[in-house]
mmCIF file of C-alpha atoms and ligand atoms in Angstrom:
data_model
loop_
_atom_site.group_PDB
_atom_site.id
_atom_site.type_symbol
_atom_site.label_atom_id
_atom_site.label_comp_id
_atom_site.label_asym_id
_atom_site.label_seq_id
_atom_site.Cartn_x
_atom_site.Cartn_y
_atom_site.Cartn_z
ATOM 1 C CA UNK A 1 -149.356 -26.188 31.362
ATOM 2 C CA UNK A 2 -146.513 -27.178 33.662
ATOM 3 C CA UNK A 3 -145.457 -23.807 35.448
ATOM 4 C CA UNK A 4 -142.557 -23.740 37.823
ATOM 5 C CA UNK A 5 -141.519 -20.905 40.101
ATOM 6 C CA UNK A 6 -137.963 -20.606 40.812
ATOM 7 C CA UNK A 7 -137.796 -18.188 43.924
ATOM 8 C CA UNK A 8 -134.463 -16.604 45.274
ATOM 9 C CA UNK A 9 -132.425 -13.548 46.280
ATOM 10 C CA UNK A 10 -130.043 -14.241 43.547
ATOM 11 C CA UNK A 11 -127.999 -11.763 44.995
ATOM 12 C CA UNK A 12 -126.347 -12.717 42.882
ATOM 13 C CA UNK A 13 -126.991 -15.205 40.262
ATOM 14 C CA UNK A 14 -124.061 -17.857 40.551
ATOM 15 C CA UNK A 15 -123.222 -20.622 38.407
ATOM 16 C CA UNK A 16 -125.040 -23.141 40.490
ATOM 17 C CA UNK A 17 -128.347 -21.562 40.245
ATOM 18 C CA UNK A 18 -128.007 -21.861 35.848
ATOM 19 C CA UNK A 19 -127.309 -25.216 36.484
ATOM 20 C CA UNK A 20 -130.426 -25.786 38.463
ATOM 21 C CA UNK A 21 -132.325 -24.226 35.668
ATOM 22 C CA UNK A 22 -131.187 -25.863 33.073
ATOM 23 C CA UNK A 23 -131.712 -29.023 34.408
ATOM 24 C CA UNK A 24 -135.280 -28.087 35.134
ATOM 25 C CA UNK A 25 -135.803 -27.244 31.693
ATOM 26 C CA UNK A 26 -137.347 -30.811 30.376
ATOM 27 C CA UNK A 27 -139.560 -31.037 33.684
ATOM 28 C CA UNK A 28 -141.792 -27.823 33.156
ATOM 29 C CA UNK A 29 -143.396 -26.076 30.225
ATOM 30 C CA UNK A 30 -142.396 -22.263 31.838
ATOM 31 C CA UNK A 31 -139.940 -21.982 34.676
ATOM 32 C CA UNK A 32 -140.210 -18.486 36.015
ATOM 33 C CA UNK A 33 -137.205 -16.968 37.784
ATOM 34 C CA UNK A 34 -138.883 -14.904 40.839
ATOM 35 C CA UNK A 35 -136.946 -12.369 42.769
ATOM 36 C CA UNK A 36 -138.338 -12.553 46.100
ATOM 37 C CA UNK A 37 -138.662 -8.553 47.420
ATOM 38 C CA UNK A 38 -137.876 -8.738 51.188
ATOM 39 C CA UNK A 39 -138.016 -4.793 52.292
ATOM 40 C CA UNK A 40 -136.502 -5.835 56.058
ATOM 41 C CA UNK A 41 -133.427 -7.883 53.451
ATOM 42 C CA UNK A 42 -130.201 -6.091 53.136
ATOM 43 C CA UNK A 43 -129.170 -6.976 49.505
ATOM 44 C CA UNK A 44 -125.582 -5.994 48.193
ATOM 45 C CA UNK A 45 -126.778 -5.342 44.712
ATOM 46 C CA UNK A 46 -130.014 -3.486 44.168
ATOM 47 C CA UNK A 47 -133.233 -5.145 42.767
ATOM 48 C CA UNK A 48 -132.762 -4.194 38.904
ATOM 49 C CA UNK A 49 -129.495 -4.837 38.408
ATOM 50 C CA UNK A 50 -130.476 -8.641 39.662
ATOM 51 C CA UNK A 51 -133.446 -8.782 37.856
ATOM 52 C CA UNK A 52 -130.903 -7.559 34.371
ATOM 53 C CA UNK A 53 -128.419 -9.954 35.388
ATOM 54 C CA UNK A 54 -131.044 -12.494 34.846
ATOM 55 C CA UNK A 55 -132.787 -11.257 32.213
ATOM 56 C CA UNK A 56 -129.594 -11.238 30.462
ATOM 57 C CA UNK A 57 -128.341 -15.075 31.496
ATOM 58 C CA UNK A 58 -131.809 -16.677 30.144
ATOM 59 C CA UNK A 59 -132.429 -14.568 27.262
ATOM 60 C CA UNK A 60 -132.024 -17.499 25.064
ATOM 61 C CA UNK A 61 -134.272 -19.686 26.873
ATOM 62 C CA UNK A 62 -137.914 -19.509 25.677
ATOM 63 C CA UNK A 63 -139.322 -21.068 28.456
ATOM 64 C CA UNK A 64 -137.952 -19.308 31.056
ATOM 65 C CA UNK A 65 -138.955 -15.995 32.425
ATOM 66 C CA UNK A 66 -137.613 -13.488 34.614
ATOM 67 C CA UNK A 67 -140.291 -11.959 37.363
ATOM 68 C CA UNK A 68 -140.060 -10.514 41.020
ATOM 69 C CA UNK A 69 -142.780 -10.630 43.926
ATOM 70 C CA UNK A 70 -143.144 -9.367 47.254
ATOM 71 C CA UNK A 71 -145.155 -11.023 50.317
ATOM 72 C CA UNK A 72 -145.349 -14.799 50.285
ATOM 73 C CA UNK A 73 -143.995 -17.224 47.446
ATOM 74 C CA UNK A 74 -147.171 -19.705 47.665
ATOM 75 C CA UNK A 75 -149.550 -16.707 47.116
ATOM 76 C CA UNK A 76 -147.296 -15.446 44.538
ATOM 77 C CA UNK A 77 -147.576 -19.015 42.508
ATOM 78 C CA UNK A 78 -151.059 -18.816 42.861
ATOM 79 C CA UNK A 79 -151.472 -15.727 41.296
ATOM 80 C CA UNK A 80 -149.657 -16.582 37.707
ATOM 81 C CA UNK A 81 -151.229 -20.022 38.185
ATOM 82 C CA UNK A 82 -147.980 -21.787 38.771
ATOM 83 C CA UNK A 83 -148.347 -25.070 40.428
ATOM 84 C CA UNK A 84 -144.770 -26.191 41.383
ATOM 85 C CA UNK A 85 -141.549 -24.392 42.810
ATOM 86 C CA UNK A 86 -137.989 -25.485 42.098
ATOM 87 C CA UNK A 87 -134.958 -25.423 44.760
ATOM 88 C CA UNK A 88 -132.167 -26.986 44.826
ATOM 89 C CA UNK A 89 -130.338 -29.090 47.503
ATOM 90 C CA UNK A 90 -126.658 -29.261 48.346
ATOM 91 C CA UNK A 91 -126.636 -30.665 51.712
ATOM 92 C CA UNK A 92 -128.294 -31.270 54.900
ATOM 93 C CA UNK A 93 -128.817 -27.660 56.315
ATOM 94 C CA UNK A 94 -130.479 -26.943 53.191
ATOM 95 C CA UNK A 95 -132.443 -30.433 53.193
ATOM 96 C CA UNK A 96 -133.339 -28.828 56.932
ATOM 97 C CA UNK A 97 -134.918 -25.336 56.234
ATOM 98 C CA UNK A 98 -136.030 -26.433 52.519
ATOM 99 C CA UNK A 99 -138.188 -29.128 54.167
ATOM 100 C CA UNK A 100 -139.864 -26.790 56.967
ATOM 101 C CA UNK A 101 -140.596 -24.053 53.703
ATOM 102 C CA UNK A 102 -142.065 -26.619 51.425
ATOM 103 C CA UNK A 103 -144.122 -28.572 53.551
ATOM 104 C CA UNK A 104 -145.851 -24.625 54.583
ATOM 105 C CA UNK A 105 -146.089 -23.932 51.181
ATOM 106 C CA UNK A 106 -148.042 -27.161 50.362
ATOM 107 C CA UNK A 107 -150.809 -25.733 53.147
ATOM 108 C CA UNK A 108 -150.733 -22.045 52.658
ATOM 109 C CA UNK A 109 -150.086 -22.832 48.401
ATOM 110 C CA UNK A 110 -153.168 -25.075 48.348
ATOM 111 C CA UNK A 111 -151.473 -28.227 47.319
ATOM 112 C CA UNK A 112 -148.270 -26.436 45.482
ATOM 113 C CA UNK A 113 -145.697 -29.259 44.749
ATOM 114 C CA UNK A 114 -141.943 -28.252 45.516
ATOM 115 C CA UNK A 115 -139.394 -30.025 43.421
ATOM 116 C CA UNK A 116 -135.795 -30.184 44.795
ATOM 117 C CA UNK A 117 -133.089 -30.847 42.371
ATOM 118 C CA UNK A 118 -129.723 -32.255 44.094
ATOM 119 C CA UNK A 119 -126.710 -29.827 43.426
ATOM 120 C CA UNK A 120 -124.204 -31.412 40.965
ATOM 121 C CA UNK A 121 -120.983 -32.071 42.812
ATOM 122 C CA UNK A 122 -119.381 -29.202 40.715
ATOM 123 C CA UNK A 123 -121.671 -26.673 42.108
ATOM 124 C CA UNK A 124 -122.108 -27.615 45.404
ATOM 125 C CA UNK A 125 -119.982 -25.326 47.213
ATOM 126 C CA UNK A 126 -121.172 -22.435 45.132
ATOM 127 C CA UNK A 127 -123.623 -20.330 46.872
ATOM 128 C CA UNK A 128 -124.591 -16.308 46.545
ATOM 129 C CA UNK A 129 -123.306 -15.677 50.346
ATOM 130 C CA UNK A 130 -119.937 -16.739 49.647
ATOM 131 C CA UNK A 131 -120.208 -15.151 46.244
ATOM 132 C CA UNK A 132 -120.874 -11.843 48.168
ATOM 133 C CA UNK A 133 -118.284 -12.508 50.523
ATOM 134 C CA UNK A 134 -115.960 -13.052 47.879
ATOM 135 C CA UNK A 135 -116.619 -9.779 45.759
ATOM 136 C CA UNK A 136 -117.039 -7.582 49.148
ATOM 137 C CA UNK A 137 -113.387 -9.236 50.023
ATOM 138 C CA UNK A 138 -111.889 -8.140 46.739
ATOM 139 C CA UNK A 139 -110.957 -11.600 45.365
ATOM 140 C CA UNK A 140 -111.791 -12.367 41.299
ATOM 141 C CA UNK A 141 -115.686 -14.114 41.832
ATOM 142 C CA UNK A 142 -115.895 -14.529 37.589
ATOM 143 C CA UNK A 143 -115.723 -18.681 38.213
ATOM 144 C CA UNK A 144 -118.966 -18.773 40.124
ATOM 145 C CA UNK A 145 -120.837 -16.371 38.028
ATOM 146 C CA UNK A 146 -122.341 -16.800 34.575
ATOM 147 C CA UNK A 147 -119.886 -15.767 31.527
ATOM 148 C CA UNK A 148 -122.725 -13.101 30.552
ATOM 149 C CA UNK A 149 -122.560 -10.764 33.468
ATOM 150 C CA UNK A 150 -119.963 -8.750 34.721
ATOM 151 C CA UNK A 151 -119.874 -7.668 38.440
ATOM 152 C CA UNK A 152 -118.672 -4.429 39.077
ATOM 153 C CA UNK A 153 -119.045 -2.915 42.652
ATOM 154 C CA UNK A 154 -120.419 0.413 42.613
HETATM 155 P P1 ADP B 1 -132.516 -17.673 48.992
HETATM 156 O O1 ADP B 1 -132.495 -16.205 49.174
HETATM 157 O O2 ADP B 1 -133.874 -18.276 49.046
HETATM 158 O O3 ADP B 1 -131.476 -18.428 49.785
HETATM 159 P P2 ADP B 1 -130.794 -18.091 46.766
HETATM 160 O O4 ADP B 1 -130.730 -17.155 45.630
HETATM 161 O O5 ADP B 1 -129.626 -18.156 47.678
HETATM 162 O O6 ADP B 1 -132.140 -17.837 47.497
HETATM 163 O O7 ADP B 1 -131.024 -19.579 46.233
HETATM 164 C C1 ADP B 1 -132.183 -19.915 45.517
HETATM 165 C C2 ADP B 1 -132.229 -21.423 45.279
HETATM 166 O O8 ADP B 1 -131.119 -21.804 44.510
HETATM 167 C C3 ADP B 1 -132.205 -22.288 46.520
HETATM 168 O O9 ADP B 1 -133.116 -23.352 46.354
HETATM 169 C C4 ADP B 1 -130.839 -22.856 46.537
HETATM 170 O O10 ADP B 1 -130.818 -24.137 47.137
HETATM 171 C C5 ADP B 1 -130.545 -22.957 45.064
HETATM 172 N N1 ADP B 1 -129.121 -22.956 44.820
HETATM 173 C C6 ADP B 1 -128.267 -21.985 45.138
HETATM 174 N N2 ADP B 1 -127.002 -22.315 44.808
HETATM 175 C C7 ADP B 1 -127.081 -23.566 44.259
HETATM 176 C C8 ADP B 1 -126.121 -24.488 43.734
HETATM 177 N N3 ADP B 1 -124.818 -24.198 43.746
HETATM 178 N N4 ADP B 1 -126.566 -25.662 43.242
HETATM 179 C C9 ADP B 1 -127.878 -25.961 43.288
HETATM 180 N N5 ADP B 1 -128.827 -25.152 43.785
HETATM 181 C C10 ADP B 1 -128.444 -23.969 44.264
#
């Protein structure tokens, strides 16, 4: 069984990160969506509402499940006996850090496989930070977030 660990803030989800999953999809026999829990992280939207947000997005996948973790992602993978983690790539900065985080979790993961995926061209400007900065600033962020979910600021 081919079981794939997507981590992330997805603080929040954005378009770019479906894509990513979808595209996964034929690769793995599970792809788990895993909130990373970073207690020193300031988040803008709290834990459960981006662990709903999700939940609600992937509903209609049956392969894909929704999970959250705390401490390290390789120990994490070990633990639900996942043997890959997904990330995407959507230029050289993330090429840069990605490589660093991969090659650490192949040690500390005992032998855990990270498989990038290149962003589309459509989604490659999309990320959660500007997606933040966009709803903190006010401006309409519904084209970079999933049709399901609806962002209101509390
Ligand atoms: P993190 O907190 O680790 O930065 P994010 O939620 O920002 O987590 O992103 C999780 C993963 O999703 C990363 O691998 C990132 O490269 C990928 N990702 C984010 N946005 C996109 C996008 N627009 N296209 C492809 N991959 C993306």
């Amino acid at each position: 069984m081919k079981i794939a660990v997507f981590p992330g803030s997805f603080d929040p989800i954005t378009t770019g990160h479906v894509d990513l999953v979808r595209r996964a999809l034929p690769l793995f026999d599970k792809i788990i969506i895993a909130v990373g829990v970073n207690s020193t992280k300031k988040y803008l939207f709290p834990l459960e509402q981006r662990l709903a947000w999700l939940r609600v997005v992937f509903d209609s996948y049956p392969t894909v499940g929704v999970d959250q973790f705390q401490n390290l992602t390789a120990h994490y993978c070990q633990r639900i006996g996942a043997r890959y983690l997904l990330r995407g790539l959507r230029n050289a900065s993330d090429f840069d850090y990605e490589k660093t985080i991969s090659q650490l979790n192949h040690i500390v993961g005992g032998g855990i496989e990270t498989v990038f995926l290149i962003a589309q061209p459509e989604f490659s400007h999309i990320s959660s930070t500007i997606v933040r900065e966009i709803i903190v600033g006010g401006a309409d962020a519904t084209p970079f977030i999933p049709s399901e979910i609806k962002i209101e600021l509390q």
